[in-house]
mmCIF file of C-alpha atoms in Angstrom:
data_model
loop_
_atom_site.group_PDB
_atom_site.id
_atom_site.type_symbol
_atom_site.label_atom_id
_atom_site.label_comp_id
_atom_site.label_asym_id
_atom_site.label_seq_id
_atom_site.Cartn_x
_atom_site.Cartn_y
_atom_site.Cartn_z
ATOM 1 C CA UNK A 1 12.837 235.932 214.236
ATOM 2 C CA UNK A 2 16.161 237.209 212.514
ATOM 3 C CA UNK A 3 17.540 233.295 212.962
ATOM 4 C CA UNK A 4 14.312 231.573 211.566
ATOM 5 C CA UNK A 5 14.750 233.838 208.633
ATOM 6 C CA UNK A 6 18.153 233.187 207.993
ATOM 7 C CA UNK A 7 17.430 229.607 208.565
ATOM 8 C CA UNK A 8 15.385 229.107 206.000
ATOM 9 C CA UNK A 9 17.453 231.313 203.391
ATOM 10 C CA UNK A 10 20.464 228.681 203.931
ATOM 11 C CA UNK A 11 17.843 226.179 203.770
ATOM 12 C CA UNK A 12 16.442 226.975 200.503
ATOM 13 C CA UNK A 13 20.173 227.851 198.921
ATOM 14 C CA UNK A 14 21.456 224.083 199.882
ATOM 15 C CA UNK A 15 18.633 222.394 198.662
ATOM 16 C CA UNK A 16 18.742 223.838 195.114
ATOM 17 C CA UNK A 17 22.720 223.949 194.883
ATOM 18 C CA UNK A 18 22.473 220.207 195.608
ATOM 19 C CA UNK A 19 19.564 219.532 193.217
ATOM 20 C CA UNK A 20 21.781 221.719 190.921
ATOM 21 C CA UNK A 21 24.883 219.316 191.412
ATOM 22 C CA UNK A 22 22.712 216.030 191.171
ATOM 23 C CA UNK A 23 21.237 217.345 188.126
ATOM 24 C CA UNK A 24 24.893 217.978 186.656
ATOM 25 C CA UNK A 25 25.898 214.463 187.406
ATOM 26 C CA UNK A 26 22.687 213.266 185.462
ATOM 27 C CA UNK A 27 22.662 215.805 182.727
ATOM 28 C CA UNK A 28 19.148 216.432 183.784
ATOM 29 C CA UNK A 29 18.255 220.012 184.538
ATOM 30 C CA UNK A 30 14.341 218.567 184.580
ATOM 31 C CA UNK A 31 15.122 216.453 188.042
ATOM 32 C CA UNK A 32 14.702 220.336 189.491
ATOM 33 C CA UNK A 33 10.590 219.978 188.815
ATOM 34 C CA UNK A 34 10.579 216.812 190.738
ATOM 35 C CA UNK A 35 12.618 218.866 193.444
ATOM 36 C CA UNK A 36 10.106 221.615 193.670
ATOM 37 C CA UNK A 37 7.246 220.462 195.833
ATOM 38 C CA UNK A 38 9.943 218.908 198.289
ATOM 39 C CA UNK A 39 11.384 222.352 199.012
ATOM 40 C CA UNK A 40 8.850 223.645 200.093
ATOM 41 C CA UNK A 41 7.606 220.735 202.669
ATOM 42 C CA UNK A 42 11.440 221.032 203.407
ATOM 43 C CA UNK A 43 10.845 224.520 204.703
ATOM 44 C CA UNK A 44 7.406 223.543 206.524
ATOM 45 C CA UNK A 45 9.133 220.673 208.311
ATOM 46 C CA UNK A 46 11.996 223.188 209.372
ATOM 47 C CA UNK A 47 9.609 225.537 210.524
ATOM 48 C CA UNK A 48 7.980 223.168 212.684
ATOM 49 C CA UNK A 49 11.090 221.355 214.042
ATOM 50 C CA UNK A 50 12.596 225.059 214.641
ATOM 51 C CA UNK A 51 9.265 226.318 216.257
ATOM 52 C CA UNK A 52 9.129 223.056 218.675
ATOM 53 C CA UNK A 53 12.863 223.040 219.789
ATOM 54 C CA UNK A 54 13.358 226.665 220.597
ATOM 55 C CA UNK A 55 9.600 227.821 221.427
ATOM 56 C CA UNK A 56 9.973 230.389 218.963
ATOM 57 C CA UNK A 57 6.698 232.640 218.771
ATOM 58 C CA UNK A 58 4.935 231.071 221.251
ATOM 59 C CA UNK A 59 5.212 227.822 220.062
ATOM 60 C CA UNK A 60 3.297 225.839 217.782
ATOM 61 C CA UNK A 61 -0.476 226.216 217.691
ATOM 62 C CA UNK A 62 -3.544 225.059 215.624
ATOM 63 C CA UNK A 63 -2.733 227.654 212.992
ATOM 64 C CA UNK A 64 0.729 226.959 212.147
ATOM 65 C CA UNK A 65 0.199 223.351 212.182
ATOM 66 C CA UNK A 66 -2.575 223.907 209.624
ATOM 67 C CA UNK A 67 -0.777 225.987 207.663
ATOM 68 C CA UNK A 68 2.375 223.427 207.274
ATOM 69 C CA UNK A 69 0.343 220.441 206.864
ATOM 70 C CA UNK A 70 -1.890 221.706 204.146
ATOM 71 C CA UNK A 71 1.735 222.367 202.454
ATOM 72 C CA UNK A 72 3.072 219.255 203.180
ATOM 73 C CA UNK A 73 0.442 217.355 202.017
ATOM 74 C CA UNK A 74 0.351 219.390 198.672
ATOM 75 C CA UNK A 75 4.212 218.843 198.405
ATOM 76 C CA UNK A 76 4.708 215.302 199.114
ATOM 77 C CA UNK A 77 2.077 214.676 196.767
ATOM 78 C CA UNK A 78 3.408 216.207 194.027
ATOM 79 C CA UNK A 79 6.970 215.157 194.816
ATOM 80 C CA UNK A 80 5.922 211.929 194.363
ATOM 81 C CA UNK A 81 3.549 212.326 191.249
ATOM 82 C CA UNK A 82 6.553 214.255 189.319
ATOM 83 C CA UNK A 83 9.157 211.842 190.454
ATOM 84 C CA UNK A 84 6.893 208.847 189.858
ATOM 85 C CA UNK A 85 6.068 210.317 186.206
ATOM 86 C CA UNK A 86 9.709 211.390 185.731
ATOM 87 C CA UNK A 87 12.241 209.649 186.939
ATOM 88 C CA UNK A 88 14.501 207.430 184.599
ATOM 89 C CA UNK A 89 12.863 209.661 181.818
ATOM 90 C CA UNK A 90 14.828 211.874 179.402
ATOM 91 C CA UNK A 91 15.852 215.572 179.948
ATOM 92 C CA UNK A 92 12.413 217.491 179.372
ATOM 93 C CA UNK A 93 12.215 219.911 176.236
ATOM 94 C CA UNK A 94 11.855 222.935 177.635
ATOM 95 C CA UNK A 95 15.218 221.841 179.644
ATOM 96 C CA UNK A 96 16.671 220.489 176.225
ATOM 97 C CA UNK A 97 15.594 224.070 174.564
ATOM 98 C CA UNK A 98 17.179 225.986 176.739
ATOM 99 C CA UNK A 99 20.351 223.961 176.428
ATOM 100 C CA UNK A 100 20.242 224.696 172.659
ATOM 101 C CA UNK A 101 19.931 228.275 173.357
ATOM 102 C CA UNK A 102 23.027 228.518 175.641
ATOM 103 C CA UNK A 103 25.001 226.749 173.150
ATOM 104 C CA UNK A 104 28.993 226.945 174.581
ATOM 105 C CA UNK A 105 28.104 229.845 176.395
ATOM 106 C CA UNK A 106 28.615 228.623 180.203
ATOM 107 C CA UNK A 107 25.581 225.891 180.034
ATOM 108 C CA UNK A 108 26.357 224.752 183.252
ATOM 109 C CA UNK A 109 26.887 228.763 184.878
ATOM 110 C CA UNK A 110 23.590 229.672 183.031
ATOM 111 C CA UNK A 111 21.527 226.740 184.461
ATOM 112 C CA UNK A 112 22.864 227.241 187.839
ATOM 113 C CA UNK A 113 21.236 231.133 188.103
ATOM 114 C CA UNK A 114 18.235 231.300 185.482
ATOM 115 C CA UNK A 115 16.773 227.808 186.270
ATOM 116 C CA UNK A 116 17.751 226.724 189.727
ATOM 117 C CA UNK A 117 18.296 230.100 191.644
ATOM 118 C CA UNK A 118 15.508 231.314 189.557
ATOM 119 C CA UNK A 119 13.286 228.644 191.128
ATOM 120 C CA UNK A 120 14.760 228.753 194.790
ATOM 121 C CA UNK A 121 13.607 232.501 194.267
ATOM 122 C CA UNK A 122 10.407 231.853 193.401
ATOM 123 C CA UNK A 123 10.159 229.462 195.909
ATOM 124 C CA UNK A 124 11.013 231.870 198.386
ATOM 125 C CA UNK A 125 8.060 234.532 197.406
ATOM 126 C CA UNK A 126 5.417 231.815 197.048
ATOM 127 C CA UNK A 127 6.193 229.837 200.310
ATOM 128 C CA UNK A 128 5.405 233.333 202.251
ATOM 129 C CA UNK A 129 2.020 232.093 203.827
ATOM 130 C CA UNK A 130 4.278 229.735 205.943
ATOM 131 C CA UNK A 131 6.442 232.504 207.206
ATOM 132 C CA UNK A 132 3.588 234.742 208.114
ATOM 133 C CA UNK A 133 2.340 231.798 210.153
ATOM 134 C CA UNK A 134 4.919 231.391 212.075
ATOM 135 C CA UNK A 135 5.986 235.067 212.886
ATOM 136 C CA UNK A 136 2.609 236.007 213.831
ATOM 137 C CA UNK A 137 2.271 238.099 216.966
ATOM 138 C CA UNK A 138 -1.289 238.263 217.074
ATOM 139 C CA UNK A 139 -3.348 236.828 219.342
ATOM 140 C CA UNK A 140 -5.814 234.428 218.196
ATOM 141 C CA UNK A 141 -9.404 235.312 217.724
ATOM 142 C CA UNK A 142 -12.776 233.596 216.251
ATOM 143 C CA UNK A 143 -12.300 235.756 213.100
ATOM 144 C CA UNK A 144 -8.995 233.810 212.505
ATOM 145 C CA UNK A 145 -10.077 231.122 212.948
ATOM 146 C CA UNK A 146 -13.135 231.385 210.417
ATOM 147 C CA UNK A 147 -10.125 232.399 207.830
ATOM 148 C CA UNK A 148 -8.064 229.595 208.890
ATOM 149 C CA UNK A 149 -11.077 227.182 208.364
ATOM 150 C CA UNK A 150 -12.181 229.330 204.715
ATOM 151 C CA UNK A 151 -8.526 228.710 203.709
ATOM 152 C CA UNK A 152 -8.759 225.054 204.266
ATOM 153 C CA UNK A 153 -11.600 224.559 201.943
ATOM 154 C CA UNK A 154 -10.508 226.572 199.160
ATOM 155 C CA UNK A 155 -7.409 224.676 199.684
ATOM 156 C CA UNK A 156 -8.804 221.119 199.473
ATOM 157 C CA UNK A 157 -10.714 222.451 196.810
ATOM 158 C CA UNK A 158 -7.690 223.648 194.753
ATOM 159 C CA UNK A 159 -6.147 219.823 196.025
ATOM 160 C CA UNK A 160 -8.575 217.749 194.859
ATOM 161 C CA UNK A 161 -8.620 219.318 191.326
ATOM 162 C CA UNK A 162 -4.752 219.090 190.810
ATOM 163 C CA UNK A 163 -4.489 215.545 192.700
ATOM 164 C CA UNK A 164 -7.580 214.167 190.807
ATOM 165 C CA UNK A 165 -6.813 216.172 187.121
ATOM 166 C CA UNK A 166 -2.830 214.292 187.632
ATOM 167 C CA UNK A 167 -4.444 211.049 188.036
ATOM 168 C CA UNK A 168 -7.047 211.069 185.420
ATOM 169 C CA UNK A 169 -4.620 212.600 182.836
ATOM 170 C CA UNK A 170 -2.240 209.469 183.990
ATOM 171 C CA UNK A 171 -4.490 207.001 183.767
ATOM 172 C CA UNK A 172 -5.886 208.679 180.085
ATOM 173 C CA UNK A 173 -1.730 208.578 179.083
ATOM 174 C CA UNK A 174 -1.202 205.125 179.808
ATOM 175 C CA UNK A 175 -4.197 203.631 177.592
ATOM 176 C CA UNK A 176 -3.727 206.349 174.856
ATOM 177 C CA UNK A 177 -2.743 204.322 171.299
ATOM 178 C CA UNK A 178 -2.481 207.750 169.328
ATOM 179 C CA UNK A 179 0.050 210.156 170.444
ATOM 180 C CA UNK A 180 -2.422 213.128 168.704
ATOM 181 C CA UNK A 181 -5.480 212.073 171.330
ATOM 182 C CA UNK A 182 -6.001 214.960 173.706
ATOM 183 C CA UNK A 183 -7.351 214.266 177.471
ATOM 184 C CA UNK A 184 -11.145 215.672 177.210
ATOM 185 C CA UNK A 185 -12.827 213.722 179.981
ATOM 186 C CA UNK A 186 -13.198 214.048 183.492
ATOM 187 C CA UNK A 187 -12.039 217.287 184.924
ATOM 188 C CA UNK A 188 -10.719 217.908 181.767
ATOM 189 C CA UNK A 189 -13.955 218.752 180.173
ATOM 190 C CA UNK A 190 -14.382 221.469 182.213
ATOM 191 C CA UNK A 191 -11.052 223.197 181.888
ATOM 192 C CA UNK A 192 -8.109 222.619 180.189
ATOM 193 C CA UNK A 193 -5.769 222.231 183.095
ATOM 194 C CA UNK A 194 -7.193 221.435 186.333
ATOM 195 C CA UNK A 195 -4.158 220.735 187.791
ATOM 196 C CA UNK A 196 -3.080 224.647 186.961
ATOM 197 C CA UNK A 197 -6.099 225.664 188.848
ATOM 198 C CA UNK A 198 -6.074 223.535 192.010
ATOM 199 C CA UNK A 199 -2.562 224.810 192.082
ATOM 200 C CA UNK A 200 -3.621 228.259 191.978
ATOM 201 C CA UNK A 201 -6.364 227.330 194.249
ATOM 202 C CA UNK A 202 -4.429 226.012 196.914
ATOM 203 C CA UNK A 203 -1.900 228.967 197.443
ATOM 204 C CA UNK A 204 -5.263 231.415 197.489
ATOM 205 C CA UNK A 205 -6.383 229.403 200.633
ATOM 206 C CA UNK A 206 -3.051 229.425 202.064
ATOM 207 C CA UNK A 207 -3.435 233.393 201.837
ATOM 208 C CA UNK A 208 -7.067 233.326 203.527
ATOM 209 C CA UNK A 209 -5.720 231.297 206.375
ATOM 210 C CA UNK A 210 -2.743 233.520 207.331
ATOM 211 C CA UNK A 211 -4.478 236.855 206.389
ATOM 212 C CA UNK A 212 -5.279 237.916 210.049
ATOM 213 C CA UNK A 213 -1.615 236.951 211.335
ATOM 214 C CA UNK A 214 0.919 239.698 211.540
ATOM 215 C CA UNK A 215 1.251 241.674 208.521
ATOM 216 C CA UNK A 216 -0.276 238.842 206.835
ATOM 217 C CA UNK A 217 -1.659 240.573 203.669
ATOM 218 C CA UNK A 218 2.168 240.916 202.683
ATOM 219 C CA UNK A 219 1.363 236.719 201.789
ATOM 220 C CA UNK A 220 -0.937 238.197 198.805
ATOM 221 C CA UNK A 221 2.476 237.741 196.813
ATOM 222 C CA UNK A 222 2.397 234.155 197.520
ATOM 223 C CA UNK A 223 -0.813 233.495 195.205
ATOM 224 C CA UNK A 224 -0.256 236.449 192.399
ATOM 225 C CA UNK A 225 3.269 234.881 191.829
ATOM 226 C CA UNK A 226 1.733 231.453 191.516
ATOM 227 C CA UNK A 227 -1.592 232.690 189.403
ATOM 228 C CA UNK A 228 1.572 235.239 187.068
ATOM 229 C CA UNK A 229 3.519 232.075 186.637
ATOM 230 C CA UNK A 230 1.691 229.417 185.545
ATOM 231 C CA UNK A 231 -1.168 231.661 183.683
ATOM 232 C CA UNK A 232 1.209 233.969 181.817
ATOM 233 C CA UNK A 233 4.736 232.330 182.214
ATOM 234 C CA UNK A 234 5.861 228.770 182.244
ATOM 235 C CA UNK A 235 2.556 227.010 182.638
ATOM 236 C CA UNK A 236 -0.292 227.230 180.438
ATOM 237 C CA UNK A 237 1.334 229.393 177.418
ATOM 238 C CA UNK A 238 4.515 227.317 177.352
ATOM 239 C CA UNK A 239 2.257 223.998 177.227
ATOM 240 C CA UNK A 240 -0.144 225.304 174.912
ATOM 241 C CA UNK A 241 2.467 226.256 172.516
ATOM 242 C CA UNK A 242 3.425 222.267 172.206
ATOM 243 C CA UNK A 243 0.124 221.283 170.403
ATOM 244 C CA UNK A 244 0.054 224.543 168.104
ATOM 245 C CA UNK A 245 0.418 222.034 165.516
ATOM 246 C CA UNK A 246 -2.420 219.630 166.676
ATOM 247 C CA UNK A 247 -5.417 219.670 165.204
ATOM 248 C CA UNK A 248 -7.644 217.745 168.364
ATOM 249 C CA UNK A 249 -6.362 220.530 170.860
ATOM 250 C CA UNK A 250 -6.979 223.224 168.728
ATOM 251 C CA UNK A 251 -10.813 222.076 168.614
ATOM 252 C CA UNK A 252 -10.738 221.204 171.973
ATOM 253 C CA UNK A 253 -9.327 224.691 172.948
ATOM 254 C CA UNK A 254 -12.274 226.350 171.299
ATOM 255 C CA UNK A 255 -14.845 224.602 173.276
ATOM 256 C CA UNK A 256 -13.210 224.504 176.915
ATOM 257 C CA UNK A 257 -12.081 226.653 179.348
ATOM 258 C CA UNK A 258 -8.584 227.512 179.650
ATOM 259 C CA UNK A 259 -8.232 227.858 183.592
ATOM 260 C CA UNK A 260 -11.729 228.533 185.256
ATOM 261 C CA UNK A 261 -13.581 225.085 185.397
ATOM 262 C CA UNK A 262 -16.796 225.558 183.310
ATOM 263 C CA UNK A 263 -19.253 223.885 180.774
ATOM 264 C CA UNK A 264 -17.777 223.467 177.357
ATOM 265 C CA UNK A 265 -19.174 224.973 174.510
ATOM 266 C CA UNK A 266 -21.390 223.330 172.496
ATOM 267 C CA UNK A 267 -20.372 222.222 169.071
#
């Protein structure tokens, strides 16, 4: 147990420390969002590979497999989806703002802790439904199971809103003429960030599926980190606060939903 632990811990500090150097190099502190799905299907695939080799726990069975490849899918996809939408693109602003802010005052030092520790932290807390998964000491039972199974719905639920929500806010970006036009169809009419949701989504059914392992209600902090963060943090008031100044969001924030899908208000 003590080794897996510490494996992933070293895991998790050389990943970001070398995102933090790559993103040096570029000048890019943004190329750590493409990084963040990857980490975690970096610590699924260890997990696995670590479980098979030694026989750790028992070895692998149906519910740790479930539990990394509902994570790996999640991750890969939106590896690829940032990097795809990213890459060869400029710093982002909230990267560029916080540049500004640090002025001469150890940019570099600053980055390293409050953006890329910061998010191999986080990462740390929110990956927990993998760790309960695999240090689970108790036996497997039909109730489990029915969680494991619950958890993989509310997880492909959460999925297909973020995968579908990234693709029809693509697809709406590339044929958009005025920079002012706000996404409004689709999932979008229903909420004003599906992706936010199926995110939130996702992690909730990775609690239900490793609630009955050992000590598995400890995972709860997986999900309330994820829901804090991108409800109160750095994801919906942060993006919100970029079209302040835009007349077709601010009517189309009156009439939809900010998180929980539902119908818009009439006009």
């Amino acid at each position: 147990m003590l080794y897996y632990i510490i494996g992933v811990l070293v895991l998790v500090l050389v990943y970001f420390v070398t995102l933090f150097i790559i993103a040096q190099i570029k000048n890019n502190n943004s190329l750590v969002d493409i990084g963040w799905g990857l980490g975690f299907v970096l610590i699924s695939v260890f997990s696995l590979l670590y479980t098979l080799i030694t026989v750790f726990n028992g070895g692998l069975d149906v519910y740790k497999i479930a539990t990394s490849a509902m994570v790996i899918l999640w991750g890969l996809r939106l590896f690829l989806y940032i990097g795809i939408r990213n890459i060869g693109k400029p710093e982002d602003y909230r990267y560029v703002a916080m540049k500004e802010k640090w002025g001469n005052n150890h940019p570099r030092l600053q980055a390293f802790f409050k953006v890329f520790m910061l998010q191999g932290f986080f990462m740390l807390l929110i990956a927990a439904p993998i760790y309960f998964a695999y240090l689970n000491t108790n036996p497997a039972s039909l109730a489990r199971l029915i969680l494991l199974i619950v958890g993989v719905v509310i997880f492909l639920i959460g999925f297909f809103f973020e995968a579908v929500g990234d693709a029809q806010l693509r697809a709406f970006l590339k044929k958009r003429t005025d920079r002012n036009a706000i996404m409004q169809k689709g999932l979008w009419k229903f909420t004003r960030h599906p992706n936010y949701f199926g995110e939130v989504t996702m992690w909730w059914g990775q609690y239900f599926a490793v609630i009955l392992t050992s000590f598995g209600y400890l995972a709860i902090i997986s999900p309330l980190v994820i829901t804090w963060l991108l409800l109160f943090v750095s994801g919906i008031p942060l993006l919100e606060k970029k079209y302040d100044d835009n007349p077709a969001f601010q009517a189309y924030k009156k009439k939809t939903s900010a998180f929980f899908p539902w119908f818009p208000k009439k006009d």
